[in-house]
């Protein structure tokens, strides 16, 4: 009897697994409907990124809505996942410019250990894909971070600084506007000041409103314009 029960459980588990939907590794489907709705529309700027970009539109929707910016951030994503969906979520929208903010989740080893040069290579590949398709790039530094609430054993500050050095040099060599959030928000120890974040990694609304003029300047440089764009007034700390 015991053998029959165990066999039945094994068969049930196997059937359950086979019935599960395949994993959408790069989350191609996350913005599928939104992208379809933009077909034929004129898109000026797409923001590609991870949770920092994903959370931005939730924290400050007016910044995106009033500027016509498109947010394509997905929380938790590494640069490999962003690169995989770059065609669908950026190139196919045919924007004039893309803002790329990526790399922190690679350092957090969200998908396992990865060398910084490979993280950098994934970001460069996104820049090259954009350029090949006539899309101007705004390249952002990784924000300061000296701890991960979800991976407390990792001390990321030095790796963040090293990756940012690579990105800054690449941007200078290729005449790409570089938005240096790290220099602006570093607390002096490679971390994100408590004024700008509750967890040491993700900005609060206060932090986002300080980031907005910086990225707008980068966008205008990339598009060679002095267009006035909306930024949300900074609230009290």
Tab-separated table of C-alpha atoms in Angstrom:
chain	number	residue	atom	x	y	z
A	1	UNK	CA	0.000	0.000	0.000
A	2	UNK	CA	2.802	2.386	0.940
A	3	UNK	CA	4.516	1.744	-2.403
A	4	UNK	CA	1.285	2.487	-4.271
A	5	UNK	CA	0.848	5.796	-2.427
A	6	UNK	CA	4.421	6.828	-3.121
A	7	UNK	CA	4.074	5.894	-6.774
A	8	UNK	CA	0.851	7.879	-7.026
A	9	UNK	CA	2.505	10.924	-5.492
A	10	UNK	CA	5.431	10.657	-7.902
A	11	UNK	CA	3.100	10.456	-10.906
A	12	UNK	CA	1.066	13.414	-9.617
A	13	UNK	CA	4.229	15.489	-9.142
A	14	UNK	CA	5.435	14.632	-12.643
A	15	UNK	CA	2.101	15.580	-14.186
A	16	UNK	CA	2.028	18.827	-12.225
A	17	UNK	CA	5.481	19.791	-13.442
A	18	UNK	CA	4.607	18.997	-17.037
A	19	UNK	CA	1.491	21.160	-16.776
A	20	UNK	CA	3.396	24.196	-15.566
A	21	UNK	CA	3.937	27.025	-18.008
A	22	UNK	CA	7.510	27.393	-19.318
A	23	UNK	CA	9.459	30.110	-17.535
A	24	UNK	CA	9.656	33.421	-19.379
A	25	UNK	CA	13.322	33.846	-18.452
A	26	UNK	CA	13.818	37.397	-19.734
A	27	UNK	CA	10.175	38.372	-19.091
A	28	UNK	CA	9.498	39.119	-22.743
A	29	UNK	CA	5.813	39.104	-21.891
A	30	UNK	CA	5.981	41.768	-19.165
A	31	UNK	CA	5.470	44.659	-21.594
A	32	UNK	CA	4.015	42.782	-24.548
A	33	UNK	CA	0.614	44.482	-24.418
A	34	UNK	CA	2.050	47.937	-23.695
A	35	UNK	CA	4.467	47.584	-26.613
A	36	UNK	CA	1.646	46.541	-28.948
A	37	UNK	CA	-0.338	49.597	-27.886
A	38	UNK	CA	2.576	51.818	-28.940
A	39	UNK	CA	2.769	50.377	-32.460
A	40	UNK	CA	2.848	53.244	-34.918
A	41	UNK	CA	3.247	55.809	-32.149
A	42	UNK	CA	6.174	58.197	-31.913
A	43	UNK	CA	8.357	57.286	-28.918
A	44	UNK	CA	11.050	59.717	-27.871
A	45	UNK	CA	12.787	58.054	-24.915
A	46	UNK	CA	12.747	54.559	-23.406
A	47	UNK	CA	14.191	53.883	-19.946
A	48	UNK	CA	15.731	50.387	-19.814
A	49	UNK	CA	16.673	49.013	-16.428
A	50	UNK	CA	16.004	46.945	-13.347
A	51	UNK	CA	13.988	47.675	-10.187
A	52	UNK	CA	15.391	51.188	-9.880
A	53	UNK	CA	13.802	51.996	-13.243
A	54	UNK	CA	10.778	49.764	-12.630
A	55	UNK	CA	10.010	51.492	-9.314
A	56	UNK	CA	10.592	54.962	-10.729
A	57	UNK	CA	7.320	55.181	-12.650
A	58	UNK	CA	5.415	53.946	-9.613
A	59	UNK	CA	7.053	56.476	-7.319
A	60	UNK	CA	6.742	59.382	-9.753
A	61	UNK	CA	4.351	58.658	-12.642
A	62	UNK	CA	4.128	62.342	-13.597
A	63	UNK	CA	7.774	62.391	-14.661
A	64	UNK	CA	7.051	59.750	-17.290
A	65	UNK	CA	3.540	60.791	-18.274
A	66	UNK	CA	4.227	64.511	-18.681
A	67	UNK	CA	7.391	63.895	-20.713
A	68	UNK	CA	6.034	61.009	-22.759
A	69	UNK	CA	8.847	58.776	-21.493
A	70	UNK	CA	8.437	54.988	-21.688
A	71	UNK	CA	9.521	52.875	-18.700
A	72	UNK	CA	10.784	49.368	-19.462
A	73	UNK	CA	12.392	48.461	-16.151
A	74	UNK	CA	11.933	45.001	-14.652
A	75	UNK	CA	12.769	44.370	-11.013
A	76	UNK	CA	15.533	41.907	-10.275
A	77	UNK	CA	16.872	41.723	-13.802
A	78	UNK	CA	20.514	41.312	-14.697
A	79	UNK	CA	22.183	42.770	-17.773
A	80	UNK	CA	21.899	39.458	-19.629
A	81	UNK	CA	18.113	39.506	-19.252
A	82	UNK	CA	17.925	43.144	-20.318
A	83	UNK	CA	20.095	42.438	-23.338
A	84	UNK	CA	17.850	39.519	-24.294
A	85	UNK	CA	14.726	41.706	-24.353
A	86	UNK	CA	16.404	44.855	-25.674
A	87	UNK	CA	15.082	44.341	-29.195
A	88	UNK	CA	11.499	43.844	-28.103
A	89	UNK	CA	11.350	46.508	-25.378
A	90	UNK	CA	13.565	49.165	-26.972
A	91	UNK	CA	14.519	48.705	-30.629
A	92	UNK	CA	11.051	47.681	-31.814
A	93	UNK	CA	9.613	50.884	-30.296
A	94	UNK	CA	11.972	52.926	-32.498
A	95	UNK	CA	12.693	55.622	-29.900
A	96	UNK	CA	14.994	58.556	-30.473
A	97	UNK	CA	16.973	57.717	-27.319
A	98	UNK	CA	17.358	55.042	-24.659
A	99	UNK	CA	18.431	55.564	-21.058
A	100	UNK	CA	20.342	52.522	-19.781
A	101	UNK	CA	20.739	51.920	-16.042
A	102	UNK	CA	21.968	48.396	-15.338
A	103	UNK	CA	24.423	46.216	-13.472
A	104	UNK	CA	23.555	46.176	-9.788
A	105	UNK	CA	21.747	42.817	-9.889
A	106	UNK	CA	24.721	41.181	-11.598
A	107	UNK	CA	26.861	42.351	-8.695
A	108	UNK	CA	24.213	40.930	-6.350
A	109	UNK	CA	24.582	37.607	-8.225
A	110	UNK	CA	20.841	37.354	-8.841
A	111	UNK	CA	21.505	34.753	-11.534
A	112	UNK	CA	24.818	33.525	-10.146
A	113	UNK	CA	28.360	34.841	-10.157
A	114	UNK	CA	29.496	36.819	-13.196
A	115	UNK	CA	32.726	38.667	-13.958
A	116	UNK	CA	32.482	42.451	-14.125
A	117	UNK	CA	33.924	42.490	-17.638
A	118	UNK	CA	30.979	40.360	-18.752
A	119	UNK	CA	28.515	42.692	-17.054
A	120	UNK	CA	30.216	45.579	-18.818
A	121	UNK	CA	30.120	43.666	-22.096
A	122	UNK	CA	26.363	43.166	-21.834
A	123	UNK	CA	25.846	46.896	-21.287
A	124	UNK	CA	28.146	47.735	-24.211
A	125	UNK	CA	26.160	45.337	-26.391
A	126	UNK	CA	22.970	47.230	-25.557
A	127	UNK	CA	24.695	50.495	-26.471
A	128	UNK	CA	25.930	49.044	-29.748
A	129	UNK	CA	22.503	47.639	-30.640
A	130	UNK	CA	20.966	51.050	-29.997
A	131	UNK	CA	23.569	52.855	-32.083
A	132	UNK	CA	23.213	50.376	-34.972
A	133	UNK	CA	19.480	51.074	-35.005
A	134	UNK	CA	19.831	54.849	-34.941
A	135	UNK	CA	18.913	55.215	-31.259
A	136	UNK	CA	20.964	57.631	-29.175
A	137	UNK	CA	22.202	56.369	-25.809
A	138	UNK	CA	22.228	57.927	-22.364
A	139	UNK	CA	24.404	55.752	-20.133
A	140	UNK	CA	23.925	55.893	-16.373
A	141	UNK	CA	26.270	54.886	-13.617
A	142	UNK	CA	25.169	52.279	-11.137
A	143	UNK	CA	23.931	54.040	-8.014
A	144	UNK	CA	26.040	53.712	-4.861
A	145	UNK	CA	25.283	50.588	-2.865
A	146	UNK	CA	27.222	49.032	-0.005
A	147	UNK	CA	24.722	46.373	1.064
A	148	UNK	CA	21.963	44.185	-0.315
A	149	UNK	CA	19.002	43.450	1.934
A	150	UNK	CA	18.433	40.224	-0.029
A	151	UNK	CA	22.115	39.191	-0.178
A	152	UNK	CA	23.705	40.517	3.036
A	153	UNK	CA	26.823	38.365	2.582
A	154	UNK	CA	27.859	40.385	-0.500
A	155	UNK	CA	29.695	43.686	-0.018
A	156	UNK	CA	29.130	45.474	-3.349
A	157	UNK	CA	30.663	48.942	-2.980
A	158	UNK	CA	34.037	48.181	-4.590
A	159	UNK	CA	32.508	46.261	-7.499
A	160	UNK	CA	30.014	49.072	-8.131
A	161	UNK	CA	32.849	51.612	-8.267
A	162	UNK	CA	34.898	49.397	-10.605
A	163	UNK	CA	32.003	48.847	-13.011
A	164	UNK	CA	31.268	52.564	-13.030
A	165	UNK	CA	34.866	53.302	-13.983
A	166	UNK	CA	34.448	51.026	-17.019
A	167	UNK	CA	31.153	52.678	-17.967
A	168	UNK	CA	32.468	56.212	-17.553
A	169	UNK	CA	35.509	55.503	-19.702
A	170	UNK	CA	33.389	53.828	-22.381
A	171	UNK	CA	30.987	56.771	-22.464
A	172	UNK	CA	33.858	59.247	-22.794
A	173	UNK	CA	35.515	57.264	-25.576
A	174	UNK	CA	32.274	56.990	-27.562
A	175	UNK	CA	30.940	60.479	-26.795
A	176	UNK	CA	27.875	59.118	-25.003
A	177	UNK	CA	26.222	61.297	-22.336
A	178	UNK	CA	27.025	59.785	-18.942
A	179	UNK	CA	24.743	60.379	-15.953
A	180	UNK	CA	26.895	59.986	-12.849
A	181	UNK	CA	24.420	59.116	-10.116
A	182	UNK	CA	27.223	57.500	-8.138
A	183	UNK	CA	29.170	60.714	-7.712
A	184	UNK	CA	26.018	62.617	-6.797
A	185	UNK	CA	24.703	60.204	-4.173
A	186	UNK	CA	27.780	58.499	-2.691
A	187	UNK	CA	27.759	58.835	1.102
A	188	UNK	CA	31.558	58.753	1.172
A	189	UNK	CA	31.760	55.007	1.810
A	190	UNK	CA	30.329	53.775	-1.467
A	191	UNK	CA	26.796	53.585	-0.091
A	192	UNK	CA	23.543	55.336	-0.836
A	193	UNK	CA	22.805	57.945	1.793
A	194	UNK	CA	19.823	57.289	4.053
A	195	UNK	CA	18.282	60.551	2.809
A	196	UNK	CA	17.795	58.971	-0.609
A	197	UNK	CA	16.938	55.356	0.219
A	198	UNK	CA	15.277	53.208	2.848
A	199	UNK	CA	17.185	50.008	2.052
A	200	UNK	CA	20.546	51.341	0.898
A	201	UNK	CA	19.959	50.380	-2.726
A	202	UNK	CA	16.627	51.674	-4.085
A	203	UNK	CA	15.854	55.414	-4.212
A	204	UNK	CA	12.879	56.974	-2.488
A	205	UNK	CA	10.736	59.595	-4.224
A	206	UNK	CA	13.111	62.173	-2.772
A	207	UNK	CA	16.015	60.423	-4.471
A	208	UNK	CA	14.190	60.098	-7.792
A	209	UNK	CA	13.373	63.796	-7.906
A	210	UNK	CA	17.088	64.548	-7.552
A	211	UNK	CA	17.915	62.055	-10.322
A	212	UNK	CA	15.413	63.547	-12.750
A	213	UNK	CA	17.217	66.802	-13.646
A	214	UNK	CA	20.410	64.804	-14.120
A	215	UNK	CA	18.896	62.336	-16.573
A	216	UNK	CA	16.972	65.094	-18.382
A	217	UNK	CA	20.287	66.858	-18.964
A	218	UNK	CA	21.690	63.614	-20.379
A	219	UNK	CA	18.674	63.124	-22.638
A	220	UNK	CA	18.911	66.652	-23.996
A	221	UNK	CA	22.616	66.185	-24.667
A	222	UNK	CA	21.960	62.934	-26.510
A	223	UNK	CA	19.180	64.500	-28.610
A	224	UNK	CA	21.093	67.778	-29.018
A	225	UNK	CA	18.244	69.894	-27.785
A	226	UNK	CA	17.534	72.362	-24.994
A	227	UNK	CA	13.915	71.307	-24.672
A	228	UNK	CA	12.282	72.114	-21.357
A	229	UNK	CA	11.121	68.899	-19.672
A	230	UNK	CA	9.105	68.294	-16.563
A	231	UNK	CA	10.811	67.221	-13.366
A	232	UNK	CA	8.946	66.688	-10.126
A	233	UNK	CA	9.709	69.236	-7.389
A	234	UNK	CA	11.816	67.711	-4.648
A	235	UNK	CA	9.718	67.019	-1.537
A	236	UNK	CA	10.951	67.633	1.963
A	237	UNK	CA	13.446	64.992	3.119
